[in-house]
Amino acid sequence: MQNKIKAHSFSILKFFESLEEESKFLIPEYQRPYSWNLENITTFFTDLWEAYENDVKNKDNLGYFIGNTIVFKNNIGQLEVVDGQQRITTLLLLFRSIYFLLDSPETKLYETEEVKNLKEKLKRILWTKQSRSTIYDKSSFKIEIRGIDNKKIDILNEISEQGTCSDTNNIYCKNYNVFIKLIQDTSKNNQTGLIDFYYYILEEVNILKIEIDNLDTALTVFQTINNRGLQLSDSDIFKSTIYNLINSEQEKEEFINNWKELSTEIEENNKTFERILTYYMFYLRSQNDDISIRTPGLRRYFMPLFKNNKIQFNKMQSELKQINDFFSVINKRNKIQGQEWTENFDVLKELDIISSYPNEFWKYPVVCYYMYHFKDTDFIRNFSIFLKNLSRKLLLKYIEIPTSNAIKSNVLKLNKDIKNQQLPNIDIEISITDDQIKEKIINTPNNITRIILKLIAYSSNKQNKLLPQDWEIEHIIPQRWTKENHIDKKIIEMIGNKLPLEKKINVLSSDNILQFKFNDYKKSEIGIVHDFVQENNTLNSWYIENVKDRSKIISEFIYNELTSKLDINKGDN
């Protein structure tokens, strides 16, 4: 059956009147929360006012277009808003503030027929009424927002019924009061009043209503339209799809609450929902031995699974949470209750090293390994070995070919092998010579400097805890000396001229000569910095030859670190 799409441009008044008198716009649970701030509200009002003034000045009656809404009628006849909830909610707050000011005792003393007529129009926008009644129910706002807490519902009801609100920290109350102030301020500067402006908004401001007969098509249409609202992400669309596939109202409510909680945790972990979904996709692909190097988009991959009932939603949420919790150990250095590896230095050290690999492809096999094996008896030992082997192999290949495509097929095969192997073979071939590898390490590209410095730092016997999270790359010969002392920039950027150093200490020591830097270096808690001081404390300055000599030593060490085979019985080189 062909999908029906109806699009029509309405004035704001006709747009709200197109809804049956007893009906409301429904903002479903899967929508993002209302989020317009002071700037959005002020800009919106100013745009309307400027459009009105231009219309009065030019008398061109061109009107003003504020965007589109996409709606569909759900299976119980309600009009669900897929796109446009920010605008619809904001318009209702604006019209309620206008009605409140028009209905004040002072205004009523001088109420004209024009004002009475305007108030009747506003009633039709703001509130519902039974079809045979003439009385509008002020306790029944023309919008129903699901998935918000009772406190916010109470605030909206308060605004709807009384035209006032007590919680000035609430976003609805805050924006409502901003509109009242904007109207009052504008009115003071316009002797003729604002009645014509109000009529202009109702009758000359236009909105495009796109009505579709099913949610899937509505979401597809939404994604093809450039609009002024907030873009729905893949996770928003998945939330809406799953929500509509769940039959039980109780299960729907539980799903939405769990999804919101997970979204908050992901955001607090400095991740996006889409990133966590991507890691999850690679994990699911490994379960099906999918090693195709063509990475499908999230929507293309997940939507058929949802619609064909091939994924359990509760299990999905649980596993997404597991993945996010895993990354919280890396990003926030959190501990996971009951998982000893989150307090094991060898594992955490290797995670810290590999986290500086310059693209996302290290994450897919690491997530797969964790999800398959974290309950294994020897997980801590095996995970440490796996991470060490993986980081060295990936880095060695990146030194040869610095692209993700160079390791994509290896990673996908590894994801599959991890499923049944605690210590899978990581087979990544290298075709450049030993000397070429060493030369590239000496002249380390910026995007792998951090991982190489971590490898050096954690090799120090003094480094018995994780590096500070805010460390920076210290140039022993300062970078500005390239111009001032005419030192070749290539020398300045050699690996032998670099150290990991706490941010605060790096700022203090940045432009000093070595003799004065030593005093700052001694304040560091990084072991390799103290090693450097002990090895070079007889020097007053750091010369080009020192940079070259140290670069060769580091290059030799890193080369051996990357090419030595791991003894899996010891978990060491």
Coordinates of C-alpha atoms in Angstrom, one line a residue, residues 47-63:
D47 CA 12.5 37.7 14.1
L48 CA 8.7 37.8 14.4
W49 CA 8.7 41.5 15.4
E50 CA 11.1 42.4 12.6
A51 CA 9.0 40.5 10.0
Y52 CA 5.9 42.4 11.3
E53 CA 7.6 45.8 11.1
N54 CA 8.8 45.0 7.5
D55 CA 5.3 44.0 6.5
V56 CA 3.9 47.3 7.9
K57 CA 6.6 49.3 6.3
N58 CA 6.5 47.7 2.8
K59 CA 2.8 46.6 2.8
D60 CA 3.8 43.6 0.7
N61 CA 1.8 41.0 2.7
L62 CA 4.5 38.4 2.1
G63 CA 4.1 36.9 5.5

